[in-house]
Tab-separated table of C-alpha atoms in Angstrom:
chain	number	residue	atom	x	y	z
A	5	MET	CA	59.468	18.122	37.821
A	6	ARG	CA	61.055	17.780	34.352
A	7	LYS	CA	64.044	15.999	36.003
A	8	ILE	CA	61.816	13.362	37.659
A	9	PHE	CA	59.929	12.897	34.368
A	10	ASN	CA	63.133	12.260	32.390
A	11	ARG	CA	64.549	10.011	35.017
A	12	THR	CA	61.404	7.955	35.225
A	13	LEU	CA	61.200	7.761	31.410
A	14	VAL	CA	64.662	6.263	31.299
A	15	GLU	CA	63.817	3.704	33.995
A	16	CYS	CA	60.693	2.647	32.112
A	17	ALA	CA	62.547	2.550	28.780
A	18	GLU	CA	65.084	0.129	30.256
A	19	LYS	CA	62.278	-2.331	30.766
A	20	ASP	CA	60.171	-1.575	27.703
A	21	PRO	CA	61.909	-1.466	24.311
A	22	ARG	CA	58.809	0.056	22.693
A	23	ILE	CA	59.464	3.524	24.242
A	24	HIS	CA	60.807	6.136	21.886
A	25	LEU	CA	61.587	9.802	22.487
A	26	VAL	CA	61.006	12.287	19.622
A	27	LEU	CA	62.167	15.943	20.033
A	28	ALA	CA	61.958	19.225	18.223
A	29	ASP	CA	65.507	20.373	19.080
A	30	ILE	CA	64.844	21.122	22.723
A	31	GLY	CA	65.374	19.711	26.187
A	32	TYR	CA	69.203	19.741	26.423
A	33	GLY	CA	70.444	19.195	29.947
A	34	GLU	CA	67.755	16.681	30.700
A	35	ILE	CA	67.359	14.311	27.713
A	36	GLU	CA	70.975	13.201	27.346
A	37	PRO	CA	70.637	10.075	29.531
A	38	PHE	CA	67.907	8.726	27.255
A	39	ALA	CA	69.767	9.695	24.054
A	40	ARG	CA	73.012	7.984	25.292
A	41	LYS	CA	71.291	4.812	26.487
A	42	PHE	CA	68.813	4.362	23.631
A	43	PRO	CA	70.275	6.117	20.529
A	44	GLU	CA	68.197	3.917	18.224
A	45	ARG	CA	65.024	5.040	20.050
A	46	TYR	CA	65.893	8.714	20.158
A	47	MET	CA	65.091	11.122	17.342
A	48	ASN	CA	65.575	14.856	17.029
A	49	CYS	CA	63.423	16.247	14.207
A	50	GLY	CA	64.818	19.790	14.455
A	51	VAL	CA	62.647	22.806	14.966
A	52	MET	CA	59.667	21.185	13.165
A	53	GLU	CA	56.993	20.304	15.690
A	54	GLN	CA	54.452	19.292	13.094
A	55	ASN	CA	56.980	16.846	11.644
A	56	MET	CA	57.860	15.651	15.158
A	57	THR	CA	54.201	14.743	15.794
A	58	GLY	CA	53.867	12.975	12.444
A	59	VAL	CA	57.085	10.972	13.050
A	60	ALA	CA	55.849	10.047	16.541
A	61	CYS	CA	52.529	8.849	15.130
A	62	GLY	CA	54.322	6.681	12.626
A	63	ILE	CA	56.479	5.141	15.313
A	64	ALA	CA	53.424	4.443	17.443
A	65	MET	CA	51.527	2.920	14.554
A	66	GLU	CA	54.291	0.324	14.310
A	67	GLY	CA	53.407	-0.952	17.741
A	68	ASN	CA	55.598	1.369	19.855
A	69	ILE	CA	55.121	4.093	22.469
A	70	ALA	CA	56.230	7.518	21.170
A	71	ILE	CA	56.807	10.506	23.421
A	72	THR	CA	56.929	14.003	21.890
A	73	TYR	CA	58.673	16.462	24.201
A	74	SER	CA	59.114	20.232	24.126
A	75	ILE	CA	58.463	23.419	26.044
A	76	ALA	CA	55.208	25.145	26.758
A	77	ASN	CA	52.801	25.267	23.860
A	78	PHE	CA	55.177	24.150	21.107
A	79	PRO	CA	54.133	20.438	21.118
A	80	THR	CA	50.440	21.445	21.158
A	81	LEU	CA	49.343	24.637	19.440
A	82	ARG	CA	52.013	24.551	16.776
A	83	CYS	CA	51.046	21.037	15.696
A	84	LEU	CA	47.349	20.826	16.626
A	85	GLU	CA	46.301	19.621	13.205
A	86	GLN	CA	48.725	16.704	13.345
A	87	ILE	CA	47.632	15.811	16.894
A	88	ARG	CA	43.978	15.819	15.817
A	89	ASN	CA	44.225	14.122	12.443
A	90	ASP	CA	47.219	11.790	12.988
A	91	VAL	CA	47.376	10.986	16.693
A	92	CYS	CA	43.792	11.223	18.014
A	93	TYR	CA	41.965	10.077	14.892
A	94	HIS	CA	44.066	6.910	14.786
A	95	ASN	CA	44.044	6.567	18.584
A	96	ALA	CA	47.845	6.241	18.323
A	97	ASN	CA	49.977	5.471	21.372
A	98	VAL	CA	51.577	8.893	21.422
A	99	LYS	CA	52.323	10.823	24.606
A	100	ILE	CA	52.547	14.587	24.242
A	101	VAL	CA	54.709	16.065	27.011
A	102	ILE	CA	55.082	19.765	27.604
A	103	ILE	CA	57.557	21.263	29.999
A	104	GLY	CA	56.404	24.412	31.808
A	105	GLY	CA	52.615	24.608	31.900
A	106	GLY	CA	50.831	27.890	32.552
A	107	VAL	CA	53.195	30.848	32.912
A	108	SER	CA	56.264	28.886	33.938
A	109	TYR	CA	58.233	30.596	31.227
A	110	GLY	CA	56.968	33.983	32.365
A	111	PRO	CA	59.975	36.136	31.299
A	112	LEU	CA	59.739	34.831	27.704
A	113	GLY	CA	56.304	36.240	26.997
A	114	ILE	CA	53.117	34.842	25.565
A	115	SER	CA	54.812	32.804	22.839
A	116	HIS	CA	56.117	30.563	25.654
A	117	HIS	CA	53.018	30.609	27.881
A	118	SER	CA	50.840	27.530	27.887
A	119	THR	CA	47.461	28.900	29.022
A	120	GLU	CA	44.930	27.464	26.548
A	121	ASP	CA	46.327	23.955	26.286
A	122	ILE	CA	43.981	22.056	28.618
A	123	ALA	CA	40.907	23.430	26.942
A	124	ILE	CA	42.199	22.457	23.509
A	125	MET	CA	43.574	19.036	24.436
A	126	ARG	CA	40.534	17.903	26.387
A	127	ALA	CA	38.294	18.746	23.478
A	128	LEU	CA	40.007	16.109	21.288
A	129	PRO	CA	38.438	12.681	21.179
A	130	ASN	CA	40.566	9.849	22.596
A	131	MET	CA	42.920	12.255	24.403
A	132	VAL	CA	43.673	11.796	28.126
A	133	VAL	CA	44.786	15.031	29.888
A	134	VAL	CA	47.052	14.867	32.909
A	135	ALA	CA	48.577	17.712	35.041
A	136	PRO	CA	50.590	16.423	38.063
A	137	CYS	CA	51.099	18.791	40.953
A	138	ASP	CA	54.400	17.710	42.509
A	139	LEU	CA	57.258	15.199	42.106
A	140	GLN	CA	55.292	12.300	43.527
A	141	GLU	CA	52.450	12.801	41.106
A	142	ALA	CA	54.904	13.458	38.308
A	143	GLU	CA	56.622	10.115	38.668
A	144	ALA	CA	53.366	8.249	39.156
A	145	ALA	CA	51.750	9.993	36.197
A	146	THR	CA	54.699	9.149	33.941
A	147	ARG	CA	54.406	5.450	34.755
A	148	ALA	CA	50.637	5.519	34.385
A	149	MET	CA	50.831	7.404	31.080
A	150	LEU	CA	53.283	4.865	29.622
A	151	ALA	CA	51.108	1.945	30.724
A	152	TYR	CA	47.993	3.456	29.105
A	153	GLU	CA	47.273	2.473	25.513
A	154	GLY	CA	46.384	5.606	23.577
A	155	PRO	CA	47.059	9.367	23.345
A	156	VAL	CA	47.946	11.223	26.528
A	157	TYR	CA	48.720	14.885	27.155
A	158	TYR	CA	51.117	15.336	30.060
A	159	ARG	CA	51.402	18.905	31.415
A	160	CYS	CA	54.690	18.948	33.305
A	161	GLY	CA	55.894	21.660	35.623
A	162	TYR	CA	59.283	23.348	35.113
A	163	VAL	CA	61.561	23.643	38.150
A	164	GLY	CA	61.374	24.079	41.908
A	165	GLU	CA	58.038	22.382	42.532
A	166	LYS	CA	57.663	21.662	46.241
A	167	PRO	CA	55.874	18.623	47.706
A	168	ILE	CA	52.113	18.849	48.268
A	169	HIS	CA	51.445	15.315	49.428
A	170	LYS	CA	52.649	14.508	52.901
A	171	GLY	CA	52.807	10.725	52.464
A	172	PRO	CA	52.541	7.957	49.816
A	173	ILE	CA	49.856	8.366	47.169
A	174	GLN	CA	47.688	6.000	45.205
A	175	PHE	CA	47.745	7.308	41.665
A	176	GLU	CA	45.309	6.217	38.966
A	177	LEU	CA	44.393	8.005	35.798
A	178	GLY	CA	40.895	9.449	36.178
A	179	LYS	CA	40.881	9.243	39.962
A	180	ALA	CA	41.457	12.368	42.015
A	181	ILE	CA	43.451	12.396	45.193
A	182	THR	CA	42.099	13.954	48.409
A	183	VAL	CA	45.003	15.783	49.963
A	184	GLU	CA	43.132	17.046	52.993
A	185	GLU	CA	39.613	16.421	54.297
A	186	GLY	CA	37.143	19.198	55.067
A	187	THR	CA	33.459	19.922	55.511
A	188	ASP	CA	32.771	23.586	54.678
A	189	CYS	CA	34.171	23.885	51.186
A	190	THR	CA	36.176	21.918	48.612
A	191	VAL	CA	39.150	23.394	46.795
A	192	ILE	CA	39.925	21.440	43.612
A	193	PHE	CA	43.221	22.198	41.865
A	194	SER	CA	45.479	20.803	39.159
A	195	GLY	CA	49.211	21.248	38.645
A	196	PRO	CA	51.872	22.897	40.842
A	197	LEU	CA	49.604	25.869	41.661
A	198	GLY	CA	48.090	23.465	44.175
A	199	LEU	CA	50.815	24.440	46.639
A	200	GLU	CA	49.291	27.960	46.833
A	201	ALA	CA	45.890	26.391	47.368
A	202	GLN	CA	47.281	24.204	50.088
A	203	LYS	CA	48.814	27.196	51.878
A	204	ALA	CA	45.419	29.041	51.597
A	205	VAL	CA	43.534	26.105	53.010
A	206	SER	CA	45.878	26.002	55.968
A	207	ILE	CA	45.382	29.702	56.679
A	208	VAL	CA	41.524	29.547	56.523
A	209	ARG	CA	41.541	26.448	58.694
A	210	GLU	CA	43.103	28.537	61.485
A	211	LYS	CA	40.152	30.913	60.997
A	212	GLY	CA	37.621	28.076	61.456
A	213	ILE	CA	36.930	27.182	57.858
A	214	SER	CA	37.350	23.459	57.068
A	215	CYS	CA	38.370	22.921	53.468
A	216	ARG	CA	38.596	19.673	51.555
A	217	LEU	CA	41.613	19.838	49.234
A	218	ILE	CA	41.556	17.711	46.082
A	219	SER	CA	44.240	17.224	43.460
A	220	MET	CA	42.505	16.672	40.135
A	221	HIS	CA	45.611	15.447	38.342
A	222	THR	CA	43.578	13.918	35.520
A	223	ILE	CA	41.313	16.507	33.889
A	224	LYS	CA	40.093	14.071	31.170
A	225	PRO	CA	38.607	11.683	32.032
A	226	ILE	CA	37.699	13.645	35.120
A	227	ASP	CA	36.731	12.033	38.451
A	228	ARG	CA	33.002	12.690	38.359
A	229	GLU	CA	32.350	10.752	41.515
A	230	ALA	CA	34.815	12.812	43.610
A	231	ILE	CA	33.275	16.053	42.351
A	232	VAL	CA	29.666	15.013	43.048
A	233	LYS	CA	30.663	13.682	46.507
A	234	ALA	CA	32.449	16.921	47.349
A	235	ALA	CA	29.485	18.987	46.160
A	236	ARG	CA	26.981	17.055	48.226
A	237	GLU	CA	29.087	16.853	51.333
A	238	THR	CA	30.547	20.388	51.475
A	239	GLY	CA	28.076	22.442	49.357
A	240	ARG	CA	30.769	24.745	48.010
A	241	ILE	CA	33.469	24.253	45.389
A	242	LEU	CA	36.384	26.441	44.369
A	243	THR	CA	38.561	25.437	41.419
A	244	VAL	CA	42.114	26.727	41.103
A	245	GLU	CA	44.240	26.444	37.982
A	246	GLU	CA	47.060	28.119	36.080
A	247	HIS	CA	45.123	28.219	32.823
A	248	ASN	CA	42.732	30.489	30.929
A	249	LEU	CA	39.287	30.735	32.581
A	250	SER	CA	37.691	29.192	29.495
A	251	GLY	CA	37.687	25.474	29.054
A	252	GLY	CA	40.072	24.335	31.754
A	253	LEU	CA	39.622	22.521	35.082
A	254	GLY	CA	36.928	24.870	36.316
A	255	SER	CA	34.863	24.430	33.170
A	256	ALA	CA	35.198	20.641	33.393
A	257	VAL	CA	34.097	20.603	37.027
A	258	ALA	CA	31.129	22.924	36.201
A	259	GLU	CA	30.084	20.564	33.428
A	260	VAL	CA	30.037	17.639	35.827
A	261	LEU	CA	27.921	19.583	38.348
A	262	ALA	CA	25.468	20.549	35.616
A	263	ASP	CA	25.248	17.019	34.200
A	264	GLU	CA	24.772	15.405	37.640
A	265	GLY	CA	22.093	17.857	38.792
A	266	CYS	CA	24.162	19.576	41.480
A	267	MET	CA	23.062	23.037	40.516
A	268	ASN	CA	22.342	24.116	44.073
A	269	VAL	CA	26.076	24.121	44.923
A	270	LYS	CA	27.972	27.399	45.238
A	271	MET	CA	30.930	27.404	42.913
A	272	LYS	CA	33.720	29.784	41.936
A	273	ARG	CA	36.452	29.326	39.296
A	274	MET	CA	39.877	30.806	39.863
A	275	ALA	CA	42.046	30.975	36.705
A	276	LEU	CA	43.840	33.379	34.479
A	277	PRO	CA	41.368	35.884	32.926
A	278	ASP	CA	40.481	35.639	29.272
A	279	VAL	CA	43.359	37.895	28.204
A	280	PHE	CA	46.920	37.471	26.948
A	281	VAL	CA	49.412	37.567	29.829
A	282	HIS	CA	51.464	40.324	28.291
A	283	GLU	CA	53.482	41.345	31.365
A	284	VAL	CA	56.990	39.903	31.700
A	285	GLY	CA	58.124	38.486	35.031
A	286	SER	CA	58.593	35.355	37.121
A	287	GLN	CA	55.934	32.708	37.414
A	288	GLN	CA	55.115	33.761	40.964
A	289	PHE	CA	54.943	37.448	39.984
A	290	LEU	CA	52.461	36.635	37.168
A	291	ARG	CA	50.316	34.434	39.344
A	292	GLU	CA	49.918	37.237	41.874
A	293	ARG	CA	49.458	39.805	39.143
A	294	TYR	CA	46.541	37.848	37.721
A	295	GLY	CA	44.836	36.943	40.965
A	296	LEU	CA	46.218	33.450	41.587
A	297	GLY	CA	48.360	34.085	44.641
A	298	MET	CA	47.838	32.513	48.013
A	299	GLN	CA	46.050	35.555	49.464
A	300	ASP	CA	43.768	35.608	46.475
A	301	ILE	CA	42.749	32.029	47.136
A	302	VAL	CA	42.214	32.763	50.844
A	303	ARG	CA	39.924	35.656	49.936
A	304	GLU	CA	37.833	33.534	47.532
A	305	ILE	CA	37.470	30.729	50.104
A	306	GLU	CA	36.268	33.258	52.657
A	307	ASN	CA	33.853	34.775	50.133
A	308	ILE	CA	32.335	31.470	49.062
A	309	CYS	CA	31.939	30.425	52.679
A	310	LYS	CA	30.052	33.518	53.773
């Protein structure tokens, strides 16, 4: 997914001279095409994420589009004050891009896990929060992010993301995409973990359970209409995300259901528990270790549909 992001960024930068890339000494192997083509619009601030964010805000305040880019939680938690006070307060046209959401960097431990980011970013005024699920959404989200005027948080996958959508998609910030239709339950996901949800939906369909599958690629602003429609038409909602249980996609969906008076709907949130993921292992190993594997999703769909 990071490859498609960087490739799309270069394509857009060729047409828009306002696009600048600001790094904190990371991303080698992917960012060279941008650096070679646009050296005057490329800046490496060194291992100083707070400074990177301040520089990006200054670039944006001069009428440009500034992208900060680094791995996991380094462009967010390490420079949260600068994001809040500089970027969001001034509604600056800064795009914060992380590579490797969730436990993508599983073997490197909690310092490289990004499991609280969505909760934190969506709490900031003016911030749009996007988490594409596959390469199609990643490319479309990159173009939509650059066209949007204002702060955007883009939670990118790492490597090896397989396609979830079977055909062309219509991508719009704040509008969910229905991947599959269903009548018994709705599974709402964000990010590459959606592939596990899609496999689970396929398995339960063979058992007679018809699931609607929705990619909620934009978590803020969230597609309230799609959530309410799913609640009223299927009566059951299961959210699936590679993020802490607190404050992420599941919390955002629950807030909509409460606000819209859909309290008679059965709902279950699947996410990482409210603990530090202290084990070391691959992303897939950690997903299964913390109850986010395909079979875990199958079990929760069956439970909610009893």
